[in-house]
XYZ file of C-alpha atoms in Angstrom:
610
model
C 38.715 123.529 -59.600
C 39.270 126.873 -60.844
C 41.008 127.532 -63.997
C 44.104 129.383 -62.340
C 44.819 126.301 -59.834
C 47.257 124.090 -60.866
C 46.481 120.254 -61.914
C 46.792 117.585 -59.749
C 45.992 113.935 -59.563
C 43.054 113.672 -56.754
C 42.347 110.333 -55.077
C 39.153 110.080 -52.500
C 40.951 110.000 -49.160
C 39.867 106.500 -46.974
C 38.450 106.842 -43.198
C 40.826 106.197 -40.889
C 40.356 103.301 -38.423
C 42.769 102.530 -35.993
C 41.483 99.442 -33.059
C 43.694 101.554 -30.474
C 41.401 104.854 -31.411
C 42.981 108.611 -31.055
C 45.495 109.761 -28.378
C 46.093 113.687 -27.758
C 42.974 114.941 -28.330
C 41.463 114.587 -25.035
C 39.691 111.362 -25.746
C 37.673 112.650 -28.568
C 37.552 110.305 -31.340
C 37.777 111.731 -35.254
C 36.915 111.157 -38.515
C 37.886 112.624 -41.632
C 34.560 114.442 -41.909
C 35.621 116.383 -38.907
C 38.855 117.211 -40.685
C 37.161 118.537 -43.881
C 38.391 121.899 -44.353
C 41.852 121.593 -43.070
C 44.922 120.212 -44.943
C 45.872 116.766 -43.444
C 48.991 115.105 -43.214
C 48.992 111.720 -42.643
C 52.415 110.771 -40.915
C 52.377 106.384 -40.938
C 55.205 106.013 -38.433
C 56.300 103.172 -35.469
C 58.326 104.401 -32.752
C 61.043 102.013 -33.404
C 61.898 103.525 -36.610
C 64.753 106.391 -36.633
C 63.494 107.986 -39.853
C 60.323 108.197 -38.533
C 61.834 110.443 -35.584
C 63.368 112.165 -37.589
C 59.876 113.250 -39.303
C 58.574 114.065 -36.390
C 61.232 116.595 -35.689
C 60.845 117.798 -39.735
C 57.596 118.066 -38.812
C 57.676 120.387 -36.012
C 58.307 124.175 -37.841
C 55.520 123.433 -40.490
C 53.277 122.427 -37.949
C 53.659 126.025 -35.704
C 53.868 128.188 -38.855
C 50.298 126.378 -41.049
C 48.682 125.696 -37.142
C 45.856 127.426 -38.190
C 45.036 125.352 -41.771
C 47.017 122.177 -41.306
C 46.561 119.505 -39.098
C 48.728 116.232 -38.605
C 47.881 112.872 -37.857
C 50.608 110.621 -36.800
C 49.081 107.298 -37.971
C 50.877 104.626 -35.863
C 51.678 101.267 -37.847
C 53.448 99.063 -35.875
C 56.172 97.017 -36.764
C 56.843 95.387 -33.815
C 54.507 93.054 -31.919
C 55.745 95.331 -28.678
C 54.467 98.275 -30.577
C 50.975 96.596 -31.031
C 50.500 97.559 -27.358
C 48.432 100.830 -26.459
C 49.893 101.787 -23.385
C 53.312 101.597 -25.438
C 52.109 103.707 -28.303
C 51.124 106.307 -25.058
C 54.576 106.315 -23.986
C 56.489 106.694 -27.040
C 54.101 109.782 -27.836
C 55.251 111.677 -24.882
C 59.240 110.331 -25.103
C 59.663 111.795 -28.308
C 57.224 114.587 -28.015
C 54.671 114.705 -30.410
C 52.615 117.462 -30.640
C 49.310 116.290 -32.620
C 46.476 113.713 -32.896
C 47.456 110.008 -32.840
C 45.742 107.207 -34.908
C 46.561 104.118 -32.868
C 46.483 101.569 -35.768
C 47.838 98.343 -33.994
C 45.898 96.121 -36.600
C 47.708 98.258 -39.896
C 43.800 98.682 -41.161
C 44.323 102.169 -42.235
C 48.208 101.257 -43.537
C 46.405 98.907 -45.644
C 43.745 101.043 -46.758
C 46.299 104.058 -48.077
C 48.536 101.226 -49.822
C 51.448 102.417 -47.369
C 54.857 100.429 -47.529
C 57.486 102.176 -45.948
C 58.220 103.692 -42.921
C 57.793 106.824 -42.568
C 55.397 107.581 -45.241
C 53.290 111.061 -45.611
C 49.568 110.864 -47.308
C 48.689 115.071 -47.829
C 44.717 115.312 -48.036
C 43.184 118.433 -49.070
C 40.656 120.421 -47.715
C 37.696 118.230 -49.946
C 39.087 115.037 -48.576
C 41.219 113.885 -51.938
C 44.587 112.758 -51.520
C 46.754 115.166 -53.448
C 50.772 114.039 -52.372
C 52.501 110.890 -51.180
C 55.938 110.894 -50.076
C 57.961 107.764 -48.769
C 60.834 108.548 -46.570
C 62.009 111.519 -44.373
C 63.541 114.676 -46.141
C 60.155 116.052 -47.934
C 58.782 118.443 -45.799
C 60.395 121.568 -47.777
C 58.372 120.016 -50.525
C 55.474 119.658 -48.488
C 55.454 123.033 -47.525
C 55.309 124.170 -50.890
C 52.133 122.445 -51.777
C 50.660 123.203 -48.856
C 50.797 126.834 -49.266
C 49.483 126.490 -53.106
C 46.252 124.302 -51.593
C 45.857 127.302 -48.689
C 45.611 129.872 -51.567
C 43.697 127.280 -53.642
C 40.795 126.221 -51.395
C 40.729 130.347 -49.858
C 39.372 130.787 -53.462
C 37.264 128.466 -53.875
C 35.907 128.823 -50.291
C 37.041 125.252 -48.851
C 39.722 126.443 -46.359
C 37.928 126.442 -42.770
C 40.984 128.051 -40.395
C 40.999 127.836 -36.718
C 42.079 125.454 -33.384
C 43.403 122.010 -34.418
C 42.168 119.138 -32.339
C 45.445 118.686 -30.434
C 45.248 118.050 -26.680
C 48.201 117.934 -24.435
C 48.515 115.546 -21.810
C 49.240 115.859 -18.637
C 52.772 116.170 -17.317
C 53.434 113.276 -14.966
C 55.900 114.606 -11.777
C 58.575 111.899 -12.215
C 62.005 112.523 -11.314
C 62.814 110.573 -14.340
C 61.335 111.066 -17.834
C 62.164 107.688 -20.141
C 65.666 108.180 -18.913
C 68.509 106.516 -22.297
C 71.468 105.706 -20.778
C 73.344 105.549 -17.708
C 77.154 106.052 -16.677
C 78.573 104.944 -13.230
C 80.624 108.079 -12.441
C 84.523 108.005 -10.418
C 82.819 109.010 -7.223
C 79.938 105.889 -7.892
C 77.114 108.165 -8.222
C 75.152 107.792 -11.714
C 74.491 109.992 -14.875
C 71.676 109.324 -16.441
C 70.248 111.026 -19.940
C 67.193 111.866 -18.719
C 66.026 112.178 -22.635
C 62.279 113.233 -22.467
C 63.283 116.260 -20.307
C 66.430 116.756 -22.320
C 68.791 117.013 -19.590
C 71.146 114.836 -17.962
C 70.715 114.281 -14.044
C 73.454 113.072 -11.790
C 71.880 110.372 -9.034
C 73.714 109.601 -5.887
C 75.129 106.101 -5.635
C 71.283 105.013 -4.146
C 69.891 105.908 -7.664
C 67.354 107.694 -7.014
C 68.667 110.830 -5.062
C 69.184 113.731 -7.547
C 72.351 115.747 -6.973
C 71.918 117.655 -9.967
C 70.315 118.602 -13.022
C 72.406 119.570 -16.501
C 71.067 121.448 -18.631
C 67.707 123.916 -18.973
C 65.329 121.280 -19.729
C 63.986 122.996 -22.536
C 65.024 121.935 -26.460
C 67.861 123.570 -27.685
C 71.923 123.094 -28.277
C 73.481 125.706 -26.524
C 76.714 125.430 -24.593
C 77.443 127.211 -21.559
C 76.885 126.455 -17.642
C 75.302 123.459 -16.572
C 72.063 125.081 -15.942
C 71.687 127.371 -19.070
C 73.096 124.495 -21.686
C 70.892 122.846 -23.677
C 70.268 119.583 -25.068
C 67.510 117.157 -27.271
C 66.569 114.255 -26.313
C 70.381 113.028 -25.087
C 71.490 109.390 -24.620
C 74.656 107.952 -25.045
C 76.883 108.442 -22.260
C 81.053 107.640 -22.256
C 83.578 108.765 -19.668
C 87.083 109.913 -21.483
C 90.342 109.633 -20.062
C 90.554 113.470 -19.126
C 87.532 112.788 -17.022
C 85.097 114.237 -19.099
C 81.925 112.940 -20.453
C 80.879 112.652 -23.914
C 77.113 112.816 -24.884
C 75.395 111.358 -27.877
C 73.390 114.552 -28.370
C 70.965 112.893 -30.537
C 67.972 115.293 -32.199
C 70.823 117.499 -31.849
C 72.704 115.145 -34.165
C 75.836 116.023 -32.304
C 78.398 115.049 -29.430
C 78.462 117.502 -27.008
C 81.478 117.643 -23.838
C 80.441 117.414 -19.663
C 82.918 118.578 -17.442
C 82.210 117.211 -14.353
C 83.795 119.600 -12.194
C 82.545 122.522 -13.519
C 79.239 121.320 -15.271
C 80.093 123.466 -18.261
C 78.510 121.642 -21.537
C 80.353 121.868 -24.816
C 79.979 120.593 -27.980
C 82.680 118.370 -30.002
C 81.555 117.286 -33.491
C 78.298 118.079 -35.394
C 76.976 121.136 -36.683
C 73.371 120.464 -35.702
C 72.324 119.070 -38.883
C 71.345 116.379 -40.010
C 73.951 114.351 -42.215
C 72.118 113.798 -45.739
C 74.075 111.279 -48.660
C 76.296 113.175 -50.557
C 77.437 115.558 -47.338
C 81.057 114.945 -46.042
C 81.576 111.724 -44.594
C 85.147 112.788 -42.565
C 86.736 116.071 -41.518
C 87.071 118.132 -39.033
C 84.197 117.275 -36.034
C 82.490 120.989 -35.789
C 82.180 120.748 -39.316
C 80.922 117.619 -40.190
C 77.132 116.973 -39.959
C 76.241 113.204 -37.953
C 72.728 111.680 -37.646
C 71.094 110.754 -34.780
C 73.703 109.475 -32.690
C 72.306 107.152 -30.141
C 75.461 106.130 -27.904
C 79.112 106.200 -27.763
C 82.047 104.218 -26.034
C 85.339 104.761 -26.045
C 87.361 102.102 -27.507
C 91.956 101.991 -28.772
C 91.793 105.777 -28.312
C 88.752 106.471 -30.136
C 85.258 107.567 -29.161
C 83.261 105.291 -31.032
C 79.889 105.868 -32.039
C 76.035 104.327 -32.737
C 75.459 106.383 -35.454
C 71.406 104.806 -35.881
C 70.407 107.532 -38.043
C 72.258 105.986 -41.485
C 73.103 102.993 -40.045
C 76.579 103.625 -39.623
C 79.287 103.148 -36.670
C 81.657 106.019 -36.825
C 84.648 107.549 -34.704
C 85.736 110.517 -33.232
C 89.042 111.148 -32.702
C 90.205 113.244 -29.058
C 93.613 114.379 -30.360
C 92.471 115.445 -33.832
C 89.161 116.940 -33.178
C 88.470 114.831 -36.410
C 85.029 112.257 -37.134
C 84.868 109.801 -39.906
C 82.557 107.048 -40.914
C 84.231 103.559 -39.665
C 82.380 100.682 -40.790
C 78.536 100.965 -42.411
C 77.385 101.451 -46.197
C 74.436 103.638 -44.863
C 72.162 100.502 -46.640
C 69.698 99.055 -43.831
C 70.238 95.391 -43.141
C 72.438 92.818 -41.164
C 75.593 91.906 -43.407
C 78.670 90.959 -41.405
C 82.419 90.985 -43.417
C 84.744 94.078 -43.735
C 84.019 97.299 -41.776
C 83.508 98.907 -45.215
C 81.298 96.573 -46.502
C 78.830 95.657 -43.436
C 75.334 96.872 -43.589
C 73.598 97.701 -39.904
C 70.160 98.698 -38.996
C 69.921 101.443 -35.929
C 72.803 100.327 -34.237
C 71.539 101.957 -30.751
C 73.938 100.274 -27.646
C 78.026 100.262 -27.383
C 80.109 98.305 -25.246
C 83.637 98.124 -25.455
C 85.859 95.112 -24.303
C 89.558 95.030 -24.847
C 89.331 93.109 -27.959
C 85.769 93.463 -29.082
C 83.337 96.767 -29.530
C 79.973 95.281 -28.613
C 76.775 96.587 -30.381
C 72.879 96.409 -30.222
C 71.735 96.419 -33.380
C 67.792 97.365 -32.790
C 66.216 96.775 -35.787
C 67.714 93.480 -36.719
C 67.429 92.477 -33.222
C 70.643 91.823 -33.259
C 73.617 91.566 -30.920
C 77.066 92.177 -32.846
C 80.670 92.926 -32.664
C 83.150 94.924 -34.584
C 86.847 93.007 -33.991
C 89.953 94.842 -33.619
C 91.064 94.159 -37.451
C 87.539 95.856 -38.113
C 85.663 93.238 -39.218
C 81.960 92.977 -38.520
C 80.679 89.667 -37.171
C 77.161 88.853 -35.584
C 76.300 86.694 -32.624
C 72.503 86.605 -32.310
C 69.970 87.748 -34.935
C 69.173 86.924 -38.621
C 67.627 90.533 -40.271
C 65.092 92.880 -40.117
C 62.177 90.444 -39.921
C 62.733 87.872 -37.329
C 62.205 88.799 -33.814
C 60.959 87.249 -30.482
C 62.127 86.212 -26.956
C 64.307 82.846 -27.419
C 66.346 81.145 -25.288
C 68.867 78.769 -26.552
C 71.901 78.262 -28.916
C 73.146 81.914 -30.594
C 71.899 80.331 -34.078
C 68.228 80.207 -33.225
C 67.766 82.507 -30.445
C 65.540 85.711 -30.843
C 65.805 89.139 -29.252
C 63.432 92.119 -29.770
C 64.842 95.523 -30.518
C 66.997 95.825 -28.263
C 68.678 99.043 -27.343
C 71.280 98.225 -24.571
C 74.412 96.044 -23.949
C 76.928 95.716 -21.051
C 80.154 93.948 -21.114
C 79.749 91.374 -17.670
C 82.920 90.411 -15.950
C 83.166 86.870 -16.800
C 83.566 87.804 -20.730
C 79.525 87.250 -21.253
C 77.490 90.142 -22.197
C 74.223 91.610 -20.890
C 71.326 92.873 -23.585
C 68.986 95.225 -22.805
C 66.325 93.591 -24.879
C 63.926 96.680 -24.939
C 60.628 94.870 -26.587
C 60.478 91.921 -24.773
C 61.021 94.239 -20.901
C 64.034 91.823 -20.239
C 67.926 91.446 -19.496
C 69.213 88.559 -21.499
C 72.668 87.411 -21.310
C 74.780 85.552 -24.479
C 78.025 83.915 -23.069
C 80.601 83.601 -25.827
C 82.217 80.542 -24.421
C 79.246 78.448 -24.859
C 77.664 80.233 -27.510
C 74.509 80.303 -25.439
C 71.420 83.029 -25.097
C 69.909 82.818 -21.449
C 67.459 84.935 -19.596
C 68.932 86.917 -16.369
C 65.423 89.055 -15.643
C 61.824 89.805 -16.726
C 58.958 92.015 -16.012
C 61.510 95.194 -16.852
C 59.426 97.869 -18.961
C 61.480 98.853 -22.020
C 65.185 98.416 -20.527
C 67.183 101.144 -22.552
C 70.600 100.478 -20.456
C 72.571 98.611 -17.815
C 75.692 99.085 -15.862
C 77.781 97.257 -13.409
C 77.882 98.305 -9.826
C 80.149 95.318 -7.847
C 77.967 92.088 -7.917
C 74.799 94.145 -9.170
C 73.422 95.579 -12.566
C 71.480 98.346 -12.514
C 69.017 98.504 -15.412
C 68.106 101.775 -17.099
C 64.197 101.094 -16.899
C 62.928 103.985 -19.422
C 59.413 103.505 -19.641
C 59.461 103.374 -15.677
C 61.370 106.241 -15.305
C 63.959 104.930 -13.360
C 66.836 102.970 -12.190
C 66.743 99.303 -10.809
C 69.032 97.629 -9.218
C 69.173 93.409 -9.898
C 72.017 90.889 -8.285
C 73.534 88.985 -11.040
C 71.501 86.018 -10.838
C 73.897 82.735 -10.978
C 71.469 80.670 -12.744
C 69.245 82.081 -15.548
C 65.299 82.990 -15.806
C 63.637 80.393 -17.882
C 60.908 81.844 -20.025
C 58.491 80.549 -22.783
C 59.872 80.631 -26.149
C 57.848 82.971 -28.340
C 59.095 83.708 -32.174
C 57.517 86.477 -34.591
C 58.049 87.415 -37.588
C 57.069 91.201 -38.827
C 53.380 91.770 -39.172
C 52.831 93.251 -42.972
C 50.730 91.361 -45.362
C 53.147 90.045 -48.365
C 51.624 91.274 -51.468
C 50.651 88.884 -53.920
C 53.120 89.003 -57.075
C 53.255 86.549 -60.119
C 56.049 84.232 -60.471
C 58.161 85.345 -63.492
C 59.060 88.905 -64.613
C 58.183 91.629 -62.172
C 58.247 95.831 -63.089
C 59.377 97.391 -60.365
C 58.687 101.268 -61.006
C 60.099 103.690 -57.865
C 57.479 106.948 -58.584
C 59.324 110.372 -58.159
C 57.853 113.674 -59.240
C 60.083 116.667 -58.718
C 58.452 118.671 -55.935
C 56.933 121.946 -57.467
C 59.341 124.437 -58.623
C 62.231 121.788 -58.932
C 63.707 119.686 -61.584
C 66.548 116.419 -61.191
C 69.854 117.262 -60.556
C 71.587 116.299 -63.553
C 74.594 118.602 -63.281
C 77.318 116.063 -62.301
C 75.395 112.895 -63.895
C 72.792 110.703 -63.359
C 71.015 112.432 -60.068
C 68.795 108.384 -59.338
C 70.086 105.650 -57.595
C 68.160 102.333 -57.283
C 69.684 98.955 -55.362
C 67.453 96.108 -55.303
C 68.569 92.349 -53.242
C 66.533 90.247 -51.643
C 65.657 87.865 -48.815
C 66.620 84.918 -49.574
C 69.331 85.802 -52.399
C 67.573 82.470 -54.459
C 64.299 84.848 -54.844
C 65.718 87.191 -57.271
C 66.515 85.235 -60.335
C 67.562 88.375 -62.458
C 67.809 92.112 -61.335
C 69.840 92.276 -58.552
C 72.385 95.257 -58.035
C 72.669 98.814 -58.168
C 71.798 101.577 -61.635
C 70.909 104.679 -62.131
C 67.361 104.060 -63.440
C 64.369 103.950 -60.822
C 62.267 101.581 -63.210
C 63.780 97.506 -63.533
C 62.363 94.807 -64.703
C 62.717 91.499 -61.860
C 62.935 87.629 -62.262
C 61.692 86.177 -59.466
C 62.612 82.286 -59.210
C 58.907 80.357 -59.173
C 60.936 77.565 -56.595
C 61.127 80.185 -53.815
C 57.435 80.727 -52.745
C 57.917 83.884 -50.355
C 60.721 86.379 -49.434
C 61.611 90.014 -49.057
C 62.601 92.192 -51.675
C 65.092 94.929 -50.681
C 64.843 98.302 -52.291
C 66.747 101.256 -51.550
C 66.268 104.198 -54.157
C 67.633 107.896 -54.116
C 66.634 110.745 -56.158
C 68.165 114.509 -55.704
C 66.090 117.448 -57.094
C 67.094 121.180 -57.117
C 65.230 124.365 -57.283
C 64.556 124.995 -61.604
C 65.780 128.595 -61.547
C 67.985 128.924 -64.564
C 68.717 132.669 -62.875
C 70.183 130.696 -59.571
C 73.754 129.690 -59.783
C 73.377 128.125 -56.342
C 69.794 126.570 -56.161
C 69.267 124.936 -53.150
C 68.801 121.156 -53.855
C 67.565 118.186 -51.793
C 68.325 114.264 -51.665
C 65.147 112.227 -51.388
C 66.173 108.263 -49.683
C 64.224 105.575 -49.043
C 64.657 101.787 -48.118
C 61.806 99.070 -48.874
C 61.730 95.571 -47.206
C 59.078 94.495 -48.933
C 57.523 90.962 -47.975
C 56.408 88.878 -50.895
C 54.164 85.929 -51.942
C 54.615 84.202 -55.305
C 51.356 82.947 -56.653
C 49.975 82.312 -60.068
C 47.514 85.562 -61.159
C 49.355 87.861 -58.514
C 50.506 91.216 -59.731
C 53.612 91.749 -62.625
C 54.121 95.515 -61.191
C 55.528 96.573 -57.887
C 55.496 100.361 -57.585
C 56.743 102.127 -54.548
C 56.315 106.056 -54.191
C 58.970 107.999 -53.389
C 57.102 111.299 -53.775
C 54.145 112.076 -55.685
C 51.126 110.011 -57.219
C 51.536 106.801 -58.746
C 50.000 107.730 -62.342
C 48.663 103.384 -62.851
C 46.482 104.823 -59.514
C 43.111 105.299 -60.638
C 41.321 108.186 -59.769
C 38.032 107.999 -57.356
């Protein structure tokens, strides 16, 4: 290293194995050997996981503007056993677009080899092959940026940088009329809207669902408003008809609502500015001015538009008459706690349904079916966390979905889920506090609506519509339970350091202007685990007590650091929040490790170097 380039801690980058091998690079398979020379940025994502879309979309402007010295690697880690399946890893590549090499990892062997325990997580390798960054979380890539173009001017120097065509491959475009299609609407005149989200447009079908009337929207990425075939959207889904007759659309990478008039097809937008809402940004005001995050559907429910706001685990509302949004129930913490609207914790809350007297809600990464009640209390029907999934049949209590993404409100007071991983319809029937089966062999239902005595099921990774009568007895199906697929690390009974690592990106310092600029909250699963540390401070390091009488659990970690640029000369620096949650799984056993660290960004300095 030459004496002008700056410091860093170096660790030998591992191979990377994946049992599912490489997608989008025309079948060629890699190694890092074939990389040397470039700067490579491991992304560990699972399509399940909104802040690993949102990466991906982070991603996107680095990736055009270093094409010629960088290359990505989304490493895909799945969380879900649904995930585990190639020709599911295929599909979610093209839904959501992504635009480099993929490391199908369905077995976690290179998760496990890079220490990775969060989703998303991004491993920068330099052009030698030594790991030089780690960052947990979404929100780094300004940061990445900035190292990146030191190690460009770095390895030029020393002669390491080889420039030139990444190994990205596009696929195919398949001629569909459908492209993983979100969510569907049954329009006043009975023909169907449909987000068709891939192609980021939305496409009215006649009432046969399949006949295309027309198309909204250019079809290329964008948020403009105008006519219906100059707007723009990306990657729409949530669909709700107002009582003007309008439509409102959950404009989700667009992080906005946007406004259909059906007559005209004009497209405008409501609320959201088209950023991304980061903690500490307004949580209420007026809805052009507010940022929202990934907003995955809306219904409107007592005058309200009411909406799945998956991207911080929120529910919020937006208000017709006022043009106003504001956060409704949701601490922006991950996890399934029911009680007071302010005080409930959701995870990706991704369907709406709205009853007279309940709002309805899949809750994907819980698995979870849910329901806010008209005083605005938060209650939960079927699902226990983020960890426990499957396809069960039975009583509410022990029944199992798999992240599902839909639900519809049935006539008979029972509700239908669209329960997306396991490719079926299930049905839960408040009355009898029952979870049946009403259809199988459905590939990644997103959606369902009512159309007399028939459903018809937004099938997204079919790329259509299909139409199922209400069966009057249920589908019986094998009971299958999982749990998530992570290894628990092995810690020691006893007093545990938990140390969150955060380095200041380059060129930035903490934000220490109006107090302490770290936030760490630590719980666990089951409460009994923690014996001593539980709660919320300001420092990232604590010292745990876990109880030696609980054996396993999952420790909860959610930690928040905000960094601005060091220029005493700047009176406005620009400044950035860094946000990640763990779910860590757990094993107490005598001789198993008394220090948990978890990087937020940067090297852990206990690493040693190889």
């Amino acid at each position: 290293m030459s004496d002008s380039a700056p410091r860093r801690v170096r660790v030998r980058a591992p191979e990377l194995i994946g049992k599912g091998g490489w997608l989008n690079t025309g079948e060629k398979q890699y190694s890092l050997a074939d990389l040397r020379g470039r700067i490579v940025i491991l992304d560990f994502w699972t399509f399940c996981c909104i802040n690993c879309l949102h990466v991906l979309d982070e991603l996107r402007e680095l990736e055009e503007k270093h094409r010629d010295t960088v290359v990505v690697i989304g490493v895909h880690s799945p969380k879900f056993v649904h995930e585990a399946e190639h020709g599911a890893v295929v599909d979610a590549v093209e839904r959501y677009g992504v635009e480099h090499p993929v490391l199908d990892d369905p077995e976690l062997a290179t998760w496990k080899q890079y220490a990775v325990r969060a989703w998303p997580t991004l491993v920068v390798i330099d052009p030698e092959g030594y790991v030089v960054a780690q960052h947990a979380g979404e929100g780094h890539v300004h940061a990445i940026e900035r190292l990146v173009t030191e190690l460009e001017a770095e390895h030029a120097a020393k002669g390491t940088l080889r420039r030139g065509d990444g190994p990205y491959v596009a696929p195919e475009p398949e001629p569909t009329v459908l492209r993983f299609p979100g969510k569907a609407l049954v329009l006043p005149s009975g023909s169907f809207l449909v987000s068709d989200t891939t192609r980021h447009q939305l496409v009215e079908l006649a009432a046969d669902g399949e006949s295309v009337m027309r198309r909204i929207g250019s079809g290329a990425r964008g948020m403009r408003d105008g006519a219906g075939d100059t707007a723009s959207f990306n990657e729409p889904q949530g669909l709700a008809l107002l009582p003007d007759g309008s439509v409102v659309v959950a404009d989700t990478v667009n992080h906005a609502l946007r406004r259909l008039d059906l007559a005209t097809g004009e497209v405008t937008t409501l609320a959201g500015t088209g950023r991304q809402w980061m903690q500490a940004d307004a949580t209420s005001g007026p809805a052009r001015e507010v940022n929202l995050s990934s907003p995955w559907d809306v219904a409107h429910w007592n005058g309200r538009v009411w909406i799945a706001m998956a991207g911080v685990h929120q529910l919020w509302t937006y208000d017709p008459e006022e043009g106003t949004v504001s956060v409704a129930a949701g601490t922006t913490n991950e996890g399934l706690v029911d009680g007071p609207a302010e005080e409930a914790w959701f995870a990706q809350p991704s369907g709406l349904a709205a009853t007279p007297d309940k709002l309805w809600l899949a809750d994907s990464e819980t698995s979870a079916l849910r329901w806010v009640a008209l005083d605005g209390t938060v209650h939960t029907a079927v699902g226990t966390g983020l960890f426990d999934f499957g396809h069960r049949d039975g009583t509410a209590e022990q029944a199992l979905l798999q992240h599902p993404l839909g639900v519809t409100a049935l006539p008979d007071g029972s509700v239908a889920v669209s329960d997306t991983y396991n490719h079926a319809l299930r049905r839960f029937d408040p009355a009898t506090g029952e979870v049946t089966t009403l259809a199988t062999d459905l590939r990644e239902p997103s959606d369902a609506v009512l159309v007399g005595e028939d459903i018809v099921v937004v099938e997204s990774a079919r790329h259509r519509l299909t139409r199922l009568r209400l069966p009057e007895e249920a589908v019986k199906v094998a009971s299958v339970a999982h749990r998530t697929q992570r290894a628990a690390t092995e810690v020691a009974p006893g007093e545990l350091r938990l140390d969150v690592v955060f380095q200041a990106p380059a060129g930035q310092k903490l934000d220490t202007r109006y107090g302490p600029s770290t936030r760490l909250l630590v719980s666990s699963t089951p409460p009994e685990l923690l014996a001593d540390g539980e709660g919320e401070g300001t420092d990232l390091s604590r010292t745990l007590r876990l109880d030696p009488a609980v054996t396993e659990g999952v420790l909860h970690v959610s930690a928040m650091a905000a960094s601005c640029d060091d220029d005493p000369e700047n009176e406005y620096p620009a400044c950035h929040v860094h946000q990640q949650d763990w779910g860590v799984p757990v094993r107490l056993v005598e001789g198993g490790a008394d220090r948990l660290p978890l990087v937020l960004a940067g090297m852990d300095p206990d690493q040693p170097a190889r």
